[in-house]
CSV table of C-alpha atoms and ligand atoms in Angstrom, one decimal:
chain,number,residue,atom,x,y,z
A,1,MET,CA,-9.2,-28.1,18.1
A,2,PRO,CA,-5.8,-27.8,16.3
A,3,ALA,CA,-5.9,-24.5,14.0
A,4,THR,CA,-5.1,-26.9,11.0
A,5,SER,CA,-8.6,-28.6,11.2
A,6,ALA,CA,-10.2,-25.4,10.0
A,7,PHE,CA,-8.4,-25.6,6.4
A,8,THR,CA,-9.5,-27.2,3.2
A,9,HIS,CA,-7.2,-28.5,0.5
A,10,ARG,CA,-9.4,-26.7,-2.0
A,11,LEU,CA,-7.8,-23.4,-0.6
A,12,THR,CA,-4.2,-24.7,-0.1
A,13,ASP,CA,-1.8,-23.2,-2.4
A,14,GLN,CA,1.8,-23.6,-3.3
A,15,VAL,CA,3.6,-20.4,-4.5
A,16,ALA,CA,7.4,-20.7,-5.2
A,17,GLN,CA,8.9,-22.1,-2.3
A,18,PHE,CA,5.9,-21.7,0.1
A,19,HIS,CA,2.9,-23.7,1.0
A,20,LEU,CA,0.0,-21.4,1.9
A,21,ARG,CA,-3.3,-22.4,3.5
A,22,PHE,CA,-6.4,-20.3,4.4
A,23,PRO,CA,-9.0,-20.9,7.1
A,24,ILE,CA,-12.5,-21.4,5.8
A,25,GLU,CA,-14.4,-20.8,9.1
A,26,SER,CA,-13.6,-17.0,9.1
A,27,ASP,CA,-16.5,-15.4,7.3
A,28,ASP,CA,-16.6,-12.5,9.8
A,29,LEU,CA,-12.9,-11.6,9.4
A,30,ASP,CA,-12.3,-8.0,8.1
A,31,GLN,CA,-9.4,-7.5,5.9
A,32,ASP,CA,-6.9,-6.4,8.7
A,33,GLU,CA,-7.8,-9.7,10.7
A,34,GLU,CA,-7.3,-12.0,7.9
A,35,TRP,CA,-4.5,-14.7,8.5
A,36,CYS,CA,-3.1,-17.8,6.9
A,37,GLU,CA,-0.7,-20.5,7.6
A,38,VAL,CA,2.7,-20.9,5.9
A,39,ARG,CA,5.0,-23.7,5.5
A,40,THR,CA,8.3,-23.1,3.7
A,41,GLU,CA,9.3,-26.2,1.2
A,42,GLY,CA,11.4,-28.6,3.2
A,43,GLU,CA,10.0,-27.6,6.7
A,44,ARG,CA,7.3,-29.6,8.5
A,45,ALA,CA,5.7,-27.1,10.9
A,46,TRP,CA,3.0,-24.6,9.8
A,47,LYS,CA,3.3,-21.0,11.1
A,48,ARG,CA,0.2,-18.8,11.6
A,49,LEU,CA,0.6,-15.3,10.1
A,50,ARG,CA,-1.7,-12.3,10.4
A,51,PHE,CA,-1.6,-10.3,7.2
A,52,HIS,CA,-1.3,-7.0,9.0
A,53,ASP,CA,1.9,-8.3,11.0
A,54,TYR,CA,3.9,-6.8,8.1
A,55,TYR,CA,7.1,-7.1,10.1
A,56,GLU,CA,6.8,-10.9,10.1
A,57,VAL,CA,6.0,-11.2,6.5
A,58,TYR,CA,8.7,-8.8,5.2
A,59,ARG,CA,11.4,-10.9,7.2
A,60,VAL,CA,11.0,-13.8,5.1
A,61,PRO,CA,12.4,-13.0,1.4
A,62,GLY,CA,9.7,-13.5,-1.2
A,63,LEU,CA,6.8,-14.3,1.3
A,64,TYR,CA,5.1,-10.9,0.8
A,65,GLU,CA,5.1,-11.4,-3.0
A,66,ALA,CA,4.0,-15.1,-2.8
A,67,LEU,CA,1.2,-14.2,-0.5
A,68,PHE,CA,-0.4,-11.1,-1.8
A,69,TYR,CA,0.8,-11.0,-5.4
A,70,GLN,CA,0.9,-14.4,-6.7
A,71,CYS,CA,-1.7,-16.1,-4.5
A,72,LEU,CA,-4.0,-13.3,-3.7
A,73,LYS,CA,-3.5,-11.6,-7.1
A,74,CYS,CA,-2.8,-8.0,-5.8
A,75,CYS,CA,-2.0,-5.7,-8.5
A,76,SER,CA,-2.2,-2.2,-6.9
A,77,PRO,CA,1.5,-1.1,-7.2
A,78,TYR,CA,1.1,-1.5,-11.0
A,79,ARG,CA,-2.4,-0.2,-11.2
A,80,VAL,CA,-1.8,3.1,-9.2
A,81,VAL,CA,1.6,3.7,-10.8
A,82,HIS,CA,0.3,3.0,-14.3
A,83,LEU,CA,-2.8,5.3,-13.6
A,84,LEU,CA,-0.3,8.1,-12.8
A,85,ASP,CA,1.7,7.4,-15.8
A,86,ASP,CA,-1.5,7.6,-17.9
A,87,VAL,CA,-2.5,10.9,-16.6
A,88,LEU,CA,0.8,12.5,-17.1
A,89,ARG,CA,0.9,11.3,-20.8
A,90,ASP,CA,-2.5,13.6,-21.2
A,91,ASP,CA,-0.6,16.5,-19.3
A,92,PRO,CA,2.4,18.6,-20.2
A,93,HIS,CA,4.2,17.1,-17.3
A,94,ASN,CA,7.0,14.4,-17.7
A,95,VAL,CA,7.6,11.6,-15.5
A,96,GLU,CA,11.3,12.4,-15.6
A,97,ASP,CA,10.3,15.5,-13.7
A,98,LEU,CA,8.7,13.6,-10.6
A,99,ARG,CA,10.4,13.5,-7.3
A,100,VAL,CA,8.2,11.0,-5.4
A,101,LEU,CA,7.5,10.5,-1.7
A,102,ASP,CA,6.3,7.1,-1.3
A,103,LEU,CA,4.3,6.8,2.1
A,104,GLY,CA,4.0,3.2,3.5
A,105,ALA,CA,6.6,2.0,1.1
A,106,GLY,CA,7.0,-1.5,2.6
A,107,ASN,CA,9.4,-3.6,0.8
A,108,GLY,CA,9.5,-1.5,-2.4
A,109,MET,CA,7.1,-2.8,-4.8
A,110,VAL,CA,5.7,0.7,-5.4
A,111,GLY,CA,9.1,2.0,-5.9
A,112,GLN,CA,10.1,-0.6,-8.3
A,113,GLU,CA,7.1,0.3,-10.5
A,114,LEU,CA,7.8,3.9,-10.3
A,115,ARG,CA,11.4,3.1,-11.5
A,116,ASN,CA,9.9,1.1,-14.2
A,117,ILE,CA,7.9,4.1,-15.7
A,118,GLY,CA,11.1,6.2,-15.5
A,119,VAL,CA,10.8,8.1,-12.0
A,120,PRO,CA,14.3,9.4,-11.4
A,121,ARG,CA,13.8,10.5,-7.7
A,122,ILE,CA,12.0,8.4,-5.0
A,123,VAL,CA,12.2,8.7,-1.1
A,124,GLY,CA,10.4,6.1,0.8
A,125,VAL,CA,8.9,6.2,4.4
A,126,ASP,CA,7.6,3.4,6.4
A,127,ILE,CA,6.9,2.9,10.1
A,128,ILE,CA,8.6,-0.2,10.6
A,129,PRO,CA,12.3,-1.0,10.0
A,130,GLU,CA,11.6,-4.5,8.7
A,131,ALA,CA,10.2,-2.7,5.6
A,132,MET,CA,13.3,-0.8,4.9
A,133,GLU,CA,15.4,-3.9,5.5
A,134,ALA,CA,13.5,-5.9,3.2
A,135,THR,CA,13.8,-3.2,0.5
A,136,PHE,CA,17.6,-3.0,0.9
A,137,ARG,CA,17.6,-6.8,0.9
A,138,ASP,CA,15.4,-7.4,-2.2
A,139,ARG,CA,15.2,-4.1,-4.1
A,140,PRO,CA,18.4,-2.3,-3.4
A,141,GLY,CA,18.8,1.0,-5.2
A,142,VAL,CA,15.1,1.6,-5.9
A,143,TYR,CA,14.8,4.4,-3.2
A,144,ASP,CA,17.3,7.3,-3.2
A,145,ASP,CA,16.5,7.6,0.6
A,146,TYR,CA,14.3,5.4,3.0
A,147,VAL,CA,13.2,6.9,6.2
A,148,ILE,CA,11.8,5.0,9.1
A,149,ALA,CA,9.3,7.3,10.7
A,150,ASP,CA,5.6,7.2,12.0
A,151,MET,CA,4.0,10.0,9.9
A,152,THR,CA,1.7,10.7,12.7
A,153,ASP,CA,4.4,11.9,15.0
A,154,LEU,CA,7.3,13.1,12.5
A,155,ASP,CA,10.2,14.7,14.3
A,156,GLU,CA,12.0,17.8,13.1
A,157,GLY,CA,14.8,15.9,11.9
A,158,ASN,CA,12.9,13.6,9.6
A,159,ARG,CA,10.7,16.2,8.3
A,160,GLU,CA,13.8,18.3,7.2
A,161,ARG,CA,15.1,15.0,5.5
A,162,LEU,CA,11.9,14.6,3.6
A,163,ARG,CA,11.8,18.3,2.7
A,164,ASP,CA,15.3,18.2,1.6
A,165,ALA,CA,14.0,15.5,-1.2
A,166,ASP,CA,11.9,18.4,-2.4
A,167,PRO,CA,9.0,15.9,-3.4
A,168,ASN,CA,6.4,17.0,-5.9
A,169,CYS,CA,4.4,13.8,-5.9
A,170,LEU,CA,2.9,11.7,-3.1
A,171,THR,CA,2.2,8.0,-3.6
A,172,THR,CA,0.6,5.8,-1.2
A,173,VAL,CA,-0.6,2.2,-2.0
A,174,ALA,CA,-2.4,-0.3,0.2
A,175,ALA,CA,-1.6,1.8,3.1
A,176,LEU,CA,-4.6,4.0,4.0
A,177,GLY,CA,-7.0,3.0,6.8
A,178,TYR,CA,-7.2,-0.2,8.4
A,179,GLY,CA,-4.7,0.7,11.3
A,180,ASP,CA,-2.1,1.7,8.9
A,181,VAL,CA,-1.8,5.3,7.5
A,182,PRO,CA,-4.6,7.5,9.3
A,183,THR,CA,-5.8,10.9,7.9
A,184,ASP,CA,-3.4,13.1,9.9
A,185,ALA,CA,-0.4,11.1,8.5
A,186,PHE,CA,-1.6,11.5,5.1
A,187,VAL,CA,-2.1,15.0,5.6
A,188,GLU,CA,1.5,15.6,7.0
A,189,ALA,CA,2.7,13.8,3.9
A,190,TYR,CA,0.6,15.7,1.4
A,191,ASN,CA,1.9,19.2,3.0
A,192,LEU,CA,5.3,17.7,2.2
A,193,ILE,CA,4.9,17.9,-1.4
A,194,ASP,CA,5.2,20.9,-3.7
A,195,THR,CA,2.3,23.0,-4.8
A,196,PRO,CA,1.2,22.2,-7.3
A,197,GLY,CA,2.0,18.6,-7.1
A,198,TRP,CA,0.8,15.2,-7.7
A,199,LEU,CA,-1.1,12.6,-5.5
A,200,ALA,CA,-1.5,9.0,-6.7
A,201,PHE,CA,-3.2,6.5,-4.2
A,202,ASN,CA,-5.5,3.9,-3.6
A,203,ILE,CA,-8.0,3.2,-0.9
A,204,LYS,CA,-10.8,0.7,-0.3
A,205,GLU,CA,-13.9,1.8,-1.8
A,206,ASN,CA,-16.1,1.7,1.5
A,207,PHE,CA,-13.6,4.2,2.9
A,208,LEU,CA,-14.8,6.7,0.3
A,209,ASP,CA,-18.4,6.2,1.1
A,210,ASP,CA,-19.7,8.6,4.0
A,211,MET,CA,-22.2,5.9,5.2
A,212,GLU,CA,-19.8,3.3,5.7
A,213,ASP,CA,-16.3,4.9,6.3
A,214,HIS,CA,-14.9,5.0,9.8
A,215,THR,CA,-11.5,6.2,8.8
A,216,GLY,CA,-12.1,9.7,8.1
A,217,PHE,CA,-10.9,9.4,4.5
A,218,ALA,CA,-14.3,9.9,2.9
A,219,GLY,CA,-14.8,13.1,4.5
A,220,LEU,CA,-11.0,14.4,3.9
A,221,ILE,CA,-11.1,13.5,0.3
A,222,ARG,CA,-14.5,15.1,-0.1
A,223,ARG,CA,-13.3,18.4,1.8
A,224,LEU,CA,-10.1,18.6,-0.5
A,225,MET,CA,-12.1,18.3,-3.5
A,226,ARG,CA,-14.8,20.8,-2.5
A,227,GLN,CA,-12.2,23.3,-1.2
A,228,ARG,CA,-10.4,22.8,-4.6
A,229,ARG,CA,-7.3,21.8,-2.8
A,230,ILE,CA,-7.2,18.8,-5.2
A,231,GLU,CA,-8.4,18.4,-8.6
A,232,VAL,CA,-9.2,14.7,-9.2
A,233,GLN,CA,-7.8,13.6,-12.7
A,234,ALA,CA,-8.4,9.7,-12.7
A,235,TYR,CA,-10.7,7.7,-10.7
A,236,ARG,CA,-10.6,3.9,-11.2
A,237,ARG,CA,-12.4,1.1,-9.3
A,238,TYR,CA,-10.7,-2.1,-9.6
A,239,CYS,CA,-10.0,-5.4,-7.8
A,240,HIS,CA,-7.0,-4.8,-5.4
A,241,ARG,CA,-6.6,-8.4,-4.5
A,242,LEU,CA,-8.7,-11.5,-3.5
A,243,SER,CA,-9.9,-12.1,0.0
A,244,ILE,CA,-8.8,-15.4,1.8
A,245,HIS,CA,-12.2,-16.8,0.4
A,246,GLY,CA,-11.3,-15.8,-3.1
A,247,GLU,CA,-13.7,-12.8,-3.2
A,248,PRO,CA,-12.5,-9.7,-5.0
A,249,LEU,CA,-11.8,-6.6,-2.7
A,250,PHE,CA,-12.6,-3.5,-4.4
A,251,TYR,CA,-10.5,-0.2,-4.1
A,252,VAL,CA,-10.4,3.0,-6.0
A,253,ALA,CA,-7.2,4.2,-7.4
A,254,MET,CA,-7.1,8.0,-7.6
A,255,VAL,CA,-4.6,10.5,-9.3
A,256,ALA,CA,-5.1,14.1,-8.5
A,257,ARG,CA,-3.3,17.3,-8.8
A,258,LYS,CA,-2.6,19.1,-5.5
A,259,LEU,CA,-3.5,22.7,-5.9
A,260,LYS,CA,-3.3,24.1,-2.3
A,261,GLY,CA,-1.9,22.9,1.0
A,262,VAL,CA,-4.3,21.8,4.1
B,301,SAM,C1,0.1,-3.2,2.9
B,301,SAM,S1,1.7,-2.5,3.1
B,301,SAM,C2,1.8,-1.7,1.6
B,301,SAM,C3,3.3,-1.7,1.2
B,301,SAM,C4,3.5,-1.1,-0.3
B,301,SAM,N1,2.9,0.2,-0.5
B,301,SAM,C5,2.9,-2.1,-1.4
B,301,SAM,O1,1.9,-1.8,-2.0
B,301,SAM,O2,3.3,-3.2,-1.4
B,301,SAM,C6,1.3,-0.9,4.3
B,301,SAM,C7,2.7,-0.4,4.7
B,301,SAM,O3,2.2,0.9,5.3
B,301,SAM,C8,3.0,1.0,6.6
B,301,SAM,N2,2.6,1.9,7.4
B,301,SAM,C9,1.4,1.7,8.3
B,301,SAM,N3,1.2,2.9,9.1
B,301,SAM,C10,2.2,3.8,8.8
B,301,SAM,C11,2.6,5.2,9.2
B,301,SAM,N4,1.6,5.7,10.2
B,301,SAM,N5,3.5,5.8,8.6
B,301,SAM,C12,4.2,5.2,7.8
B,301,SAM,N6,4.0,4.0,7.3
B,301,SAM,C13,3.0,3.3,7.8
B,301,SAM,C14,3.1,-0.5,7.1
B,301,SAM,O4,4.3,-0.6,7.8
B,301,SAM,C15,3.2,-1.3,5.7
B,301,SAM,O5,4.7,-1.5,5.3
């Protein structure tokens, strides 16, 4: 059976120069298994794309934005960064004093939002070179530095480079769990930022639930709170994006003060 027979026109969308269509016989797909087919205006052939194959998505200018932001209504870079901005307004801290380490920076959408609220210094980190290449291509100048590294296995050179940026705030958006950033990479980045410092991140709501979490984040966040290593200043449940079936996928955005290292 050709892959295209599993599609319905109801779920076919055109965003900018892309035609996107989503499988309907895929009820049991978890978020990291979701896929679609894409055809660029003027092309005849559909190309299958697994959402988590970021290197393929980033290579095509505008595809990440069209698929996740316009079609599936992702709003997380805006929501997380504006929650941070909101908290800072109630605190004697100025956004102009932030030096951000953006973990899982991708093609720079979080960096762009951080610039929009006035953050003066931002360093991005991502594990795949395609993310940095897409950032330089589509959002040049958004990051002061961009490091390609696996945060689970950071070498001394890259650790020094990140330390030199002297970050006092960690952001990580749409990057925790699901085979992306694991707990040890989060802890590595957490320990690179100043104490006291700031954290602003989002995470799928199930990953904060001990009964459902298999990523370790539920335990880690609870431990950080119980040991007073972090003080949560904002917690907001919201729709991160729609699934390929149009269902809301709920995440939690959190802003916390880092009080001690791990
Ligand atoms: C869904 S994208 C989110 C990109 C961006 N933060 C945004 O909100 O648009 C997740 C990113 O995390 C990166 N990533 C996954 N594992 C990583 C790791 N161990 N260290 C650094 N980056 C990682 C991926 O390459 C990908 O670019």
